[in-house]
mmCIF file of C-alpha atoms and ligand atoms in Angstrom:
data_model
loop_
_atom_site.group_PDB
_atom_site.id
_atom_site.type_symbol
_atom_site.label_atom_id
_atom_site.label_comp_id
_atom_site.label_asym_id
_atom_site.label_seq_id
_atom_site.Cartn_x
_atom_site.Cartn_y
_atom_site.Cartn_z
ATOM 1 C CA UNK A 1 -28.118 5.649 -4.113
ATOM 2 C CA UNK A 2 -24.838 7.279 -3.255
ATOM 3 C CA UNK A 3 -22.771 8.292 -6.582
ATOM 4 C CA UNK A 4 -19.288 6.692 -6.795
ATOM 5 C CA UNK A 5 -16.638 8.339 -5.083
ATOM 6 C CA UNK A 6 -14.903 11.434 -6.637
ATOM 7 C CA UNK A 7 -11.305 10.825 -5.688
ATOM 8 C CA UNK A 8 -10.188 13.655 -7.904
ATOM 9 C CA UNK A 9 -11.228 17.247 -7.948
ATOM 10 C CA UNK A 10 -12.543 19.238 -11.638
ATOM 11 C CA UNK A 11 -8.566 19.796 -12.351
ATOM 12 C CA UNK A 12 -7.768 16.016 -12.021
ATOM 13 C CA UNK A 13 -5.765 16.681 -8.713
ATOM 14 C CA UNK A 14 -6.858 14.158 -5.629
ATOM 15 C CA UNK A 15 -9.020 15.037 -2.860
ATOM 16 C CA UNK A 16 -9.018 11.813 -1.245
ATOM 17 C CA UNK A 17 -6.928 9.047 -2.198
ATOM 18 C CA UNK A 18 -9.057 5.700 -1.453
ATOM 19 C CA UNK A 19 -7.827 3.372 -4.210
ATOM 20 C CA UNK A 20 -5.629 3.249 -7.451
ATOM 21 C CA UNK A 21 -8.668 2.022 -9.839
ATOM 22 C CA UNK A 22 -8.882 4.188 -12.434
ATOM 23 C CA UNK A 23 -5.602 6.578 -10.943
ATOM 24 C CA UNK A 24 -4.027 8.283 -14.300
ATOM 25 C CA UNK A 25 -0.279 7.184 -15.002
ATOM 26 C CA UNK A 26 0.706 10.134 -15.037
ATOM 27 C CA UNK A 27 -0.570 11.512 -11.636
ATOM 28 C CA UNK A 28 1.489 8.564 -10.350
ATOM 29 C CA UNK A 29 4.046 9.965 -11.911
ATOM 30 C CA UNK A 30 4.038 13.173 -10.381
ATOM 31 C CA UNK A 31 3.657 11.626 -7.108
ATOM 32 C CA UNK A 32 6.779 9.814 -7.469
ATOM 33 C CA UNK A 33 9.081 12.428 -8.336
ATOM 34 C CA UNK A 34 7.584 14.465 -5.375
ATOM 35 C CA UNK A 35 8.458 11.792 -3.184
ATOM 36 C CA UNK A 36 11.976 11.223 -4.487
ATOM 37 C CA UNK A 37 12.411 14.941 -3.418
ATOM 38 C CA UNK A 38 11.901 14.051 0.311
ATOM 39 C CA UNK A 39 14.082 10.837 0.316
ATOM 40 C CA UNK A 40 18.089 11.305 2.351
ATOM 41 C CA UNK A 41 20.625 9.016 2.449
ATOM 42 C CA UNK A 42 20.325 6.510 5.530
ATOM 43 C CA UNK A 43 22.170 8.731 8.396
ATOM 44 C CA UNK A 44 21.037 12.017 7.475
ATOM 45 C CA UNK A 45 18.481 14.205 9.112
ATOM 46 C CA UNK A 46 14.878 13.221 7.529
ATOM 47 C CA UNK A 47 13.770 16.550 4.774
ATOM 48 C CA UNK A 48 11.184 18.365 6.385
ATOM 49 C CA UNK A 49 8.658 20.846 5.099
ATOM 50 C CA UNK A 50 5.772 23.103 5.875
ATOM 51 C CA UNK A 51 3.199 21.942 3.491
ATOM 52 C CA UNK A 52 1.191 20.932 5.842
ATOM 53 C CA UNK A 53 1.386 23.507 8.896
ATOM 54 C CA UNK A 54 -1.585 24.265 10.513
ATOM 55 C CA UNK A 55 -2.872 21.025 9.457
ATOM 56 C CA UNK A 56 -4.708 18.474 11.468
ATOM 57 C CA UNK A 57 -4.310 14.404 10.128
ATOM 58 C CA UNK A 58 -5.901 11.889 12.456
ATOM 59 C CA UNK A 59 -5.035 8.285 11.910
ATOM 60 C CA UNK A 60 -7.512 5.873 12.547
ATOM 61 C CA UNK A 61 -6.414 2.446 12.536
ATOM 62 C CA UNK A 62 -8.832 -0.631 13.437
ATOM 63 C CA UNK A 63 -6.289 -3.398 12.189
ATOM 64 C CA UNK A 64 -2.703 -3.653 13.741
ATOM 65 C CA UNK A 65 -0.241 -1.396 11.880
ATOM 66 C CA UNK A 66 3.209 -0.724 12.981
ATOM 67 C CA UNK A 67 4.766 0.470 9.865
ATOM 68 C CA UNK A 68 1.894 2.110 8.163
ATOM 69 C CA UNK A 69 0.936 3.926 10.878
ATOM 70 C CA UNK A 70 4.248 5.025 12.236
ATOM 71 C CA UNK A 71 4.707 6.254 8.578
ATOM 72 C CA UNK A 72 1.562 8.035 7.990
ATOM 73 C CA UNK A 73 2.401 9.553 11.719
ATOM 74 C CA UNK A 74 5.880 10.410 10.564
ATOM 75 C CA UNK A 75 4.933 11.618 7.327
ATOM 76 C CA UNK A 76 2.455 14.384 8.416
ATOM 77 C CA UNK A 77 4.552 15.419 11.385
ATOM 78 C CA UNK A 78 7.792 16.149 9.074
ATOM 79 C CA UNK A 79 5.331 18.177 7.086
ATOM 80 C CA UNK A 80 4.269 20.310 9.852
ATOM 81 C CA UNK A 81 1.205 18.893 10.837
ATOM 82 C CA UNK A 82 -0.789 18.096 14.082
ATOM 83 C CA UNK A 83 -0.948 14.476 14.137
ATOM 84 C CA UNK A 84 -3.854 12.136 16.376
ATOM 85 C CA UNK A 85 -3.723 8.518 16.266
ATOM 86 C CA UNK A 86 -7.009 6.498 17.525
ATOM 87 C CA UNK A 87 -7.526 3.023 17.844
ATOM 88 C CA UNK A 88 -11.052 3.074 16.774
ATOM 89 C CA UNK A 89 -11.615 -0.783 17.584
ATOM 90 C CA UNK A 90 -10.866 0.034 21.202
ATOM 91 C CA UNK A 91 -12.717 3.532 21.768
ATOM 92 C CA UNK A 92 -15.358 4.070 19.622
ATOM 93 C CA UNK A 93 -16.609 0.971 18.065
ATOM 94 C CA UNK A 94 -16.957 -0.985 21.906
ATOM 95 C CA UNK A 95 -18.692 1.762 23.071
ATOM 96 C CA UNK A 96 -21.589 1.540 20.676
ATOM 97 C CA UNK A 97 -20.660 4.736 18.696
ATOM 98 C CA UNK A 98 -20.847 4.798 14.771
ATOM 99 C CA UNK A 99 -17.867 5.538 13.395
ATOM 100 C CA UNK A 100 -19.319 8.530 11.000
ATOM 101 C CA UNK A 101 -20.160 10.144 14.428
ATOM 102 C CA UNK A 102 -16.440 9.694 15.171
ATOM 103 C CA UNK A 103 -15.010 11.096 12.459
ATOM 104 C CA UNK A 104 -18.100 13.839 13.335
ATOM 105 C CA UNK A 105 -16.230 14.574 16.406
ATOM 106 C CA UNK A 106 -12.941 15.055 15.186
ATOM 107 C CA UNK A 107 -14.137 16.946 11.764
ATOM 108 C CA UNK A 108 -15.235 19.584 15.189
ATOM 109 C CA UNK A 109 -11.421 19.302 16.311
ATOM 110 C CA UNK A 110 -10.697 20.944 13.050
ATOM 111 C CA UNK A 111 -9.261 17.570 11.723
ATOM 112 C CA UNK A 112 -7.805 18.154 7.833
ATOM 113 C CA UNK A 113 -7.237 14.594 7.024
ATOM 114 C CA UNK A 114 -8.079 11.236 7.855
ATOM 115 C CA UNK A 115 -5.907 8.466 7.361
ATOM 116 C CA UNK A 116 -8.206 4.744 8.271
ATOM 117 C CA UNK A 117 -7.288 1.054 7.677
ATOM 118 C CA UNK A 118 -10.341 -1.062 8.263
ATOM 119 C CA UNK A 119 -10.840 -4.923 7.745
ATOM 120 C CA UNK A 120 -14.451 -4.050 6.252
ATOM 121 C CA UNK A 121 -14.635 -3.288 2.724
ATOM 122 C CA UNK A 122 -16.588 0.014 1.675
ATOM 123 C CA UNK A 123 -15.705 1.634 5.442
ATOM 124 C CA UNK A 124 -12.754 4.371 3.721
ATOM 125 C CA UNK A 125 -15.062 5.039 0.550
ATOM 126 C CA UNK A 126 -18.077 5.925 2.957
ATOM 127 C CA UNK A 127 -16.725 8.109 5.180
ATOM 128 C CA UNK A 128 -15.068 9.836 2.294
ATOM 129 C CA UNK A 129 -18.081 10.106 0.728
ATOM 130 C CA UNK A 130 -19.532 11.837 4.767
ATOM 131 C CA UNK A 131 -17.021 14.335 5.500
ATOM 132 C CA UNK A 132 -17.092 17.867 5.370
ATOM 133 C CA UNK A 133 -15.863 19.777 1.344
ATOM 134 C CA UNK A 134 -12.923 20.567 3.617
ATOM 135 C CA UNK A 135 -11.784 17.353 4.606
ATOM 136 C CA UNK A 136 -9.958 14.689 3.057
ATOM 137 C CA UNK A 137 -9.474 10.807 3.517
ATOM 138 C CA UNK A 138 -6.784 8.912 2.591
ATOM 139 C CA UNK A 139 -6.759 4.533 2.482
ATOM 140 C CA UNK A 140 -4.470 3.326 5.148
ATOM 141 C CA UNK A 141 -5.887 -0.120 4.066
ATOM 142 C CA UNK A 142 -8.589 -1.736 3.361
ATOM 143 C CA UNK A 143 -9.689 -5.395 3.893
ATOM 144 C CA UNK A 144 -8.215 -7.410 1.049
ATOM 145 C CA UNK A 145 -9.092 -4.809 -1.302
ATOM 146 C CA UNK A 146 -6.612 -2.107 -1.307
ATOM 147 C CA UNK A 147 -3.999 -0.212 -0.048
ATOM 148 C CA UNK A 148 -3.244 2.329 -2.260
ATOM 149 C CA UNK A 149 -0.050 4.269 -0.875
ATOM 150 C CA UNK A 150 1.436 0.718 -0.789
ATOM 151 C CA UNK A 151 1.446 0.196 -4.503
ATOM 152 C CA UNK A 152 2.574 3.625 -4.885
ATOM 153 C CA UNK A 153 5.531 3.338 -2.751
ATOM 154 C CA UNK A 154 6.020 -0.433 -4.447
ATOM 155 C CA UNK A 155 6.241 1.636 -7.973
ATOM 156 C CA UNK A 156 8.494 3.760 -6.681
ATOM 157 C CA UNK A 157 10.722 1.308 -5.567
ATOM 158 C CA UNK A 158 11.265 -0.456 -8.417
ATOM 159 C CA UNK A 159 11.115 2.603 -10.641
ATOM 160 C CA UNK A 160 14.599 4.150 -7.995
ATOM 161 C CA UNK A 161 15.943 0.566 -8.810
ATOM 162 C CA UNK A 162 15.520 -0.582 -12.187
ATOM 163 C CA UNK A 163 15.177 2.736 -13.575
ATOM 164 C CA UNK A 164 11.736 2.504 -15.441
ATOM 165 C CA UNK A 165 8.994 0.261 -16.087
ATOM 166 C CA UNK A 166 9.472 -0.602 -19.723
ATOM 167 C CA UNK A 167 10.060 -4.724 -19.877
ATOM 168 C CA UNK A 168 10.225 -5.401 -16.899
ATOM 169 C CA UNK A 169 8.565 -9.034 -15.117
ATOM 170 C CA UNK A 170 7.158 -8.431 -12.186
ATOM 171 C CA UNK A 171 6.589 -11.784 -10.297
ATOM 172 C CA UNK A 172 3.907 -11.739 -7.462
ATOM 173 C CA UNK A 173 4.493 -15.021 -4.898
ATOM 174 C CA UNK A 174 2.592 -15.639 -1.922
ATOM 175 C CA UNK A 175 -1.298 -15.406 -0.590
ATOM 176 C CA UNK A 176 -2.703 -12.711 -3.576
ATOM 177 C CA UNK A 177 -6.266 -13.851 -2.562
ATOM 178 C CA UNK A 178 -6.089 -12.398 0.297
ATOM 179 C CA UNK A 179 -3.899 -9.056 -0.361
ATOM 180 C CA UNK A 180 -4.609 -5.592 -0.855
ATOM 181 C CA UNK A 181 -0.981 -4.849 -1.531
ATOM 182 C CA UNK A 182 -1.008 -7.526 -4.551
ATOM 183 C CA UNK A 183 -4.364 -5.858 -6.074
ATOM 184 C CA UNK A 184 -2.738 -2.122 -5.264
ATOM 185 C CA UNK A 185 0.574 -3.218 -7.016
ATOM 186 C CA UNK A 186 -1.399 -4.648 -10.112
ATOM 187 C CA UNK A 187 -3.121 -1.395 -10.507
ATOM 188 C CA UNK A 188 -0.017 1.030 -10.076
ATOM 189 C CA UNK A 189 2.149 -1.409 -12.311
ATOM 190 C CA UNK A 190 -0.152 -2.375 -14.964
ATOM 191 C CA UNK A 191 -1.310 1.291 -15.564
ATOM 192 C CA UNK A 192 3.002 2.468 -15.264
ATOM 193 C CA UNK A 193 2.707 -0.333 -18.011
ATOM 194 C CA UNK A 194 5.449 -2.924 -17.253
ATOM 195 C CA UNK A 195 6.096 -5.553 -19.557
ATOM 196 C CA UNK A 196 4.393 -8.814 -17.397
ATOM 197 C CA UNK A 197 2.981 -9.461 -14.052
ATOM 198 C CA UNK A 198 3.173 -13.156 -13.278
ATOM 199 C CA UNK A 199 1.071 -14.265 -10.077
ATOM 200 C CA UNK A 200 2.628 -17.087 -8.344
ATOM 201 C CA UNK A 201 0.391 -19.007 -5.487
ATOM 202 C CA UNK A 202 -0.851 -22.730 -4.434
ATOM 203 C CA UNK A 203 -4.595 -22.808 -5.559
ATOM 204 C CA UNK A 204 -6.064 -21.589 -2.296
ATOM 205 C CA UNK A 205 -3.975 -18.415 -2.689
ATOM 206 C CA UNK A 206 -4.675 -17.665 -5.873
ATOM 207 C CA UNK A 207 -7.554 -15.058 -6.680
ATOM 208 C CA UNK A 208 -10.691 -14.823 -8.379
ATOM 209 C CA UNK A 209 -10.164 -15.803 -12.165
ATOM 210 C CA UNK A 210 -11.618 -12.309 -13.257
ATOM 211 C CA UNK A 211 -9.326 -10.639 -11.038
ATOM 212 C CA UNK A 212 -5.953 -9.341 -12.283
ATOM 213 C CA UNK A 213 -6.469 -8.761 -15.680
ATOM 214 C CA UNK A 214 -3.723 -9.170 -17.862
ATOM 215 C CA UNK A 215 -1.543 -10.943 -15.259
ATOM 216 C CA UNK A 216 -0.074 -14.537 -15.989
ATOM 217 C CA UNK A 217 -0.628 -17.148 -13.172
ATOM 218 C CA UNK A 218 1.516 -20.121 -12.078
ATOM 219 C CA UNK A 219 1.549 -22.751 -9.685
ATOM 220 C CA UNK A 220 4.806 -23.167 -9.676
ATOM 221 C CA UNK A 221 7.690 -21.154 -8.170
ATOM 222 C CA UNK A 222 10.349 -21.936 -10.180
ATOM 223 C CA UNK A 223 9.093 -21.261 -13.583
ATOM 224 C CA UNK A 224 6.791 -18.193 -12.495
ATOM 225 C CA UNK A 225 10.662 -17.024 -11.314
ATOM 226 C CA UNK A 226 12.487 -17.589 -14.506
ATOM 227 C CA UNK A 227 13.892 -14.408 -15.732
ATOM 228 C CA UNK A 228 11.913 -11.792 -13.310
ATOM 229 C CA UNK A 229 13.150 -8.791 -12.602
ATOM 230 C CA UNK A 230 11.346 -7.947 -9.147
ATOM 231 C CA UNK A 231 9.985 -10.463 -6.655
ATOM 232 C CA UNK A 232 7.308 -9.847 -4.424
ATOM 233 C CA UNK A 233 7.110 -11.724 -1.666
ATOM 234 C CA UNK A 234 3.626 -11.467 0.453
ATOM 235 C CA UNK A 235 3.095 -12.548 3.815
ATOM 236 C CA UNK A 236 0.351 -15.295 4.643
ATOM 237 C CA UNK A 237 -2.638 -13.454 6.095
ATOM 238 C CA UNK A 238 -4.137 -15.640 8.416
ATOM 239 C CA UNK A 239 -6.553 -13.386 9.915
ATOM 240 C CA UNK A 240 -8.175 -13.126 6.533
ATOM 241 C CA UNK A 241 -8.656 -16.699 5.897
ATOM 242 C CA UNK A 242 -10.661 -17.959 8.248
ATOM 243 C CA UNK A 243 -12.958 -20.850 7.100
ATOM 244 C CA UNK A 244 -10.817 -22.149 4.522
ATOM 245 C CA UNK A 245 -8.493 -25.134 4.554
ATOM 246 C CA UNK A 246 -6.033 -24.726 6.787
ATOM 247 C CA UNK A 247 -2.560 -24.373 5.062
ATOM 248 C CA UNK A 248 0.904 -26.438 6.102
ATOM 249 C CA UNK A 249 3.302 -23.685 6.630
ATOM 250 C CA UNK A 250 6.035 -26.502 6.192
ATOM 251 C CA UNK A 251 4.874 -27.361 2.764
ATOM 252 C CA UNK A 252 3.822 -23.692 1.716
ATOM 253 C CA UNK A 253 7.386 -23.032 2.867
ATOM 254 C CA UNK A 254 8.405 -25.657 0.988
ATOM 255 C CA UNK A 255 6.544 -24.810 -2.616
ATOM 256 C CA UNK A 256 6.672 -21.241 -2.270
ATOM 257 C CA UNK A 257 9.324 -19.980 0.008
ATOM 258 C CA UNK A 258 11.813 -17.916 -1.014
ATOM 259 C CA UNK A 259 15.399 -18.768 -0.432
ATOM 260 C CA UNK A 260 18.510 -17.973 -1.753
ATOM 261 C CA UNK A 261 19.052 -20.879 -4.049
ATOM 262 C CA UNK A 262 15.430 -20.289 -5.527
ATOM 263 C CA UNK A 263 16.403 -16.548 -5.782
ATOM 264 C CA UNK A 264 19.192 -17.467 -8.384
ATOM 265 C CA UNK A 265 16.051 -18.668 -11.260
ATOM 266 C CA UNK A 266 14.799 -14.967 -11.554
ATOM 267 C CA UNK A 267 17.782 -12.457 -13.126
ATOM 268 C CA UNK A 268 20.939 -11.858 -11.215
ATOM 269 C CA UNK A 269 20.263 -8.877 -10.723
ATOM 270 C CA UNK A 270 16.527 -9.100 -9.605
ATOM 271 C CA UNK A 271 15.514 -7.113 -6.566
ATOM 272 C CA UNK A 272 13.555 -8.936 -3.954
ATOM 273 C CA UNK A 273 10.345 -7.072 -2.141
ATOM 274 C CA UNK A 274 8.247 -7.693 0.877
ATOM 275 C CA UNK A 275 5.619 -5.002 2.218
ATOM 276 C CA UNK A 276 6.078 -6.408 5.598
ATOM 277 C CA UNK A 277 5.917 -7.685 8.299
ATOM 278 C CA UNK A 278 8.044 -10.934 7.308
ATOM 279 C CA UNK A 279 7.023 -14.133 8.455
ATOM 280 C CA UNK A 280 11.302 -14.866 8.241
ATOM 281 C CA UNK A 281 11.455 -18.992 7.973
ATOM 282 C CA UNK A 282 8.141 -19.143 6.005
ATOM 283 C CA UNK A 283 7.689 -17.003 3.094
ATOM 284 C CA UNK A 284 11.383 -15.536 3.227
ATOM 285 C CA UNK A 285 14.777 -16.542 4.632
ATOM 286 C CA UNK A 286 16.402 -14.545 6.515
ATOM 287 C CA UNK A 287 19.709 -14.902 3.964
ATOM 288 C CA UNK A 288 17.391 -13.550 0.801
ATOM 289 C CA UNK A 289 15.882 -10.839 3.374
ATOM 290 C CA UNK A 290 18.826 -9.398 4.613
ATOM 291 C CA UNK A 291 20.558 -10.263 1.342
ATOM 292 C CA UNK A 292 22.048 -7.706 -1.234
ATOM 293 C CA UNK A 293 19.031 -8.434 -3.698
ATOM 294 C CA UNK A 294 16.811 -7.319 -0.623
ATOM 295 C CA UNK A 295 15.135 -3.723 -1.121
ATOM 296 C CA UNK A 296 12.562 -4.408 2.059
ATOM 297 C CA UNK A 297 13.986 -1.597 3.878
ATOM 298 C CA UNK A 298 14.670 0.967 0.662
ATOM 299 C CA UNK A 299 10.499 0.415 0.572
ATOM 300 C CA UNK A 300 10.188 1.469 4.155
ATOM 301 C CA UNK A 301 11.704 4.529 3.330
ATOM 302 C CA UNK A 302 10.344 4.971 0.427
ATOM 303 C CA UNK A 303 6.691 4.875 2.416
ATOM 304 C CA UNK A 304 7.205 8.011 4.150
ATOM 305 C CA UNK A 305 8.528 9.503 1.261
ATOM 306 C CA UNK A 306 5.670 8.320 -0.407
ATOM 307 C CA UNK A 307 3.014 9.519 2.331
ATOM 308 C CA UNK A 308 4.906 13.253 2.621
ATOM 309 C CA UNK A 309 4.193 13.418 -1.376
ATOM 310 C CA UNK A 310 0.522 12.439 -1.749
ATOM 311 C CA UNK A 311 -0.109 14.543 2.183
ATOM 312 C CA UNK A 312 1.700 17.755 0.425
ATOM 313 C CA UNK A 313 -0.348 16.861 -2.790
ATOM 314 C CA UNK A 314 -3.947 17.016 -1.427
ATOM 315 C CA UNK A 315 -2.787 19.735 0.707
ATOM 316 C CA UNK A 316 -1.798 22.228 -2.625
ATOM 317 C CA UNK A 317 -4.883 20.990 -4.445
ATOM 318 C CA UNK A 318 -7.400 22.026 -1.433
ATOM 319 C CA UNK A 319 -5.137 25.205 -1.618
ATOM 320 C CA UNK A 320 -5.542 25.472 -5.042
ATOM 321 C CA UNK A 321 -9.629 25.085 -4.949
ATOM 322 C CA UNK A 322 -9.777 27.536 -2.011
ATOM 323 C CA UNK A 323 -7.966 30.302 -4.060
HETATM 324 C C1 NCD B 401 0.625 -5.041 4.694
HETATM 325 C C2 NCD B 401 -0.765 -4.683 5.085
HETATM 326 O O1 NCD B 401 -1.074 -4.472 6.236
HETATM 327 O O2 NCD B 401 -1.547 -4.616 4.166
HETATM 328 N N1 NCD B 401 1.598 -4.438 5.424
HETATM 329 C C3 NCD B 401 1.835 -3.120 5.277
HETATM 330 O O3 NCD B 401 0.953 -2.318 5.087
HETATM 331 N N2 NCD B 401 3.119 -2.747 5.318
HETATM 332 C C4 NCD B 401 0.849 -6.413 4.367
HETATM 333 C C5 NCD B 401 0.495 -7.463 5.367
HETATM 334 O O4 NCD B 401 -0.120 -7.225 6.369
HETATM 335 O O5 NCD B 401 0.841 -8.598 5.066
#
């Protein structure tokens, strides 16, 4: 039997970064205020730095990804690194080839740092556990399970905008079952320790009853909105439920859409978050996304701020251990 992963190294700095569980606070910390350094006002020229130069990062992507990806590809390059972006789906994986031998290959490219989102659970945790003492993996994704930079970039988010964690309601509306950015965001925010994380989903949605510890569930929009301070919106994730009943978008839309007039039952001053993409008319309107209580596109930039901190972190610690 394979130990458990070792996401840390013996001075408590990460090697790989392939979930939250069990991430100290205070590491989270650290990579939030590294991020904040690489964050610019819309309009100016992105920060750029050479933490990573004469690095390699391949991103390996079997799932559709246009903003993780692009971010992750963004994020290396501005640090200096070589980027490669596969499809794995479409080369490997259709030709019959493993993907260990894959990452094999590109290990003999002198790859640094793989970045995968897969649909099958345990796929990022294996391969971290395969690679070389040089080489380090980071979760781009995985199934329903996690997505760890996500929650990360979530905390920082609402830490920029509401200052702290302290008291604060987090409300969490859409398909959870089915969402590794709702299990990634209960793991960065319980452990930042806000004040209550309220889960708000029709019964299909909802997840396992021993899942979110701590967390306070609701069927109902309006009172699971009542005095929050952030609500996040998730999208419906219809490739992931397959085989159960079908749901009516109207009526979802209906129950658990979020529009402006719902909007006004959480604080007046409650930011509204969506990892993307939007399903606008569905889960959103288009008035609360585009809205002034909207911070959808503050967390796109916050992603690459995000990426270019934890990248430039594994980077110094493998510096560290080689010195
Ligand atoms: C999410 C994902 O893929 O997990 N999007 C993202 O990473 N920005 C959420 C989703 O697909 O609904």
């Amino acid at each position: 039997m394979t130990q458990p992963l070792q996401q840390v190294d013996a001075s408590g700095r990460l090697r790989h970064l392939v979930t939250l569980d069990g991430l100290d606070a205070g590491l989270m910390r650290e990579l939030m205020a590294r991020a904040r350094a690489y964050l610019c006002q819309p309009g100016q020229l992105a920060v750029h730095g050479d933490d990573l130069r004469g690095w390699t990062v391949a991103n390996l992507f079997s799932e559709p990804s246009t903003r993780t990806r692009a971010s992750f590809e963004l994020a290396a390059l501005r640090l200096g690194a070589d980027v490669v972006n596969l499809d794995v789906m479409l080369s490997s994986r259709v030709k019959g080839e493993s993907i260990i031998d894959t990452i094999y290959t590109l290990e003999a490219m002198q790859v640094n740092v793989f970045v995968i989102r897969d649909a099958q659970p345990g796929i990022v945790e294996s391969v971290a556990q395969q690679v070389g003492e040089h080489v380090s993996v980071i979760s781009g994704g995985e199934a329903h399970i996690s997505h760890p930079t996500q929650g990360l970039l979530d905390a920082l988010t609402i830490q920029q905008l509401k200052g702290g964690f302290d008291n604060l309601t987090v409300t969490v509306v859409g398909d959870i079952r089915h969402s590794r950015v709702a299990r990634s965001a209960h793991r960065a925010l319980t452990a930042l320790g806000i004040a209550e994380l309220r889960l708000v989903a029709p019964e299909e949605m909802m997840p396992e009853s021993h899942e979110f510890q701590g967390a306070r569930r609701f069927s109902s929009f309006d009172e699971g909105l009542a005095g929050a301070d952030v609500v996040m919106m998730l999208r419906i994730q219809k490739e992931r439920i397959a085989g159960s009943v079908p749901t009516d978008i109207g009526r979802y839309s209906e129950h658990y859409g979020l529009t402006a007039a719902r909007l006004a039952r959480a604080k007046r001053d409650a930011i509204v978050m969506h990892p993307g993409p939007m399903n606008r008319g569905v889960e959103i309107t288009s008035e609360v996304a585009d809205g002034p209580q909207s911070v959808i596109r503050r967390q796109v930039a916050n992603g690459v701020a995000m990426r270019m901190a934890v990248l430039a972190h594994i980077a110094e610690a493998r510096r560290r251990r080689a010195s």
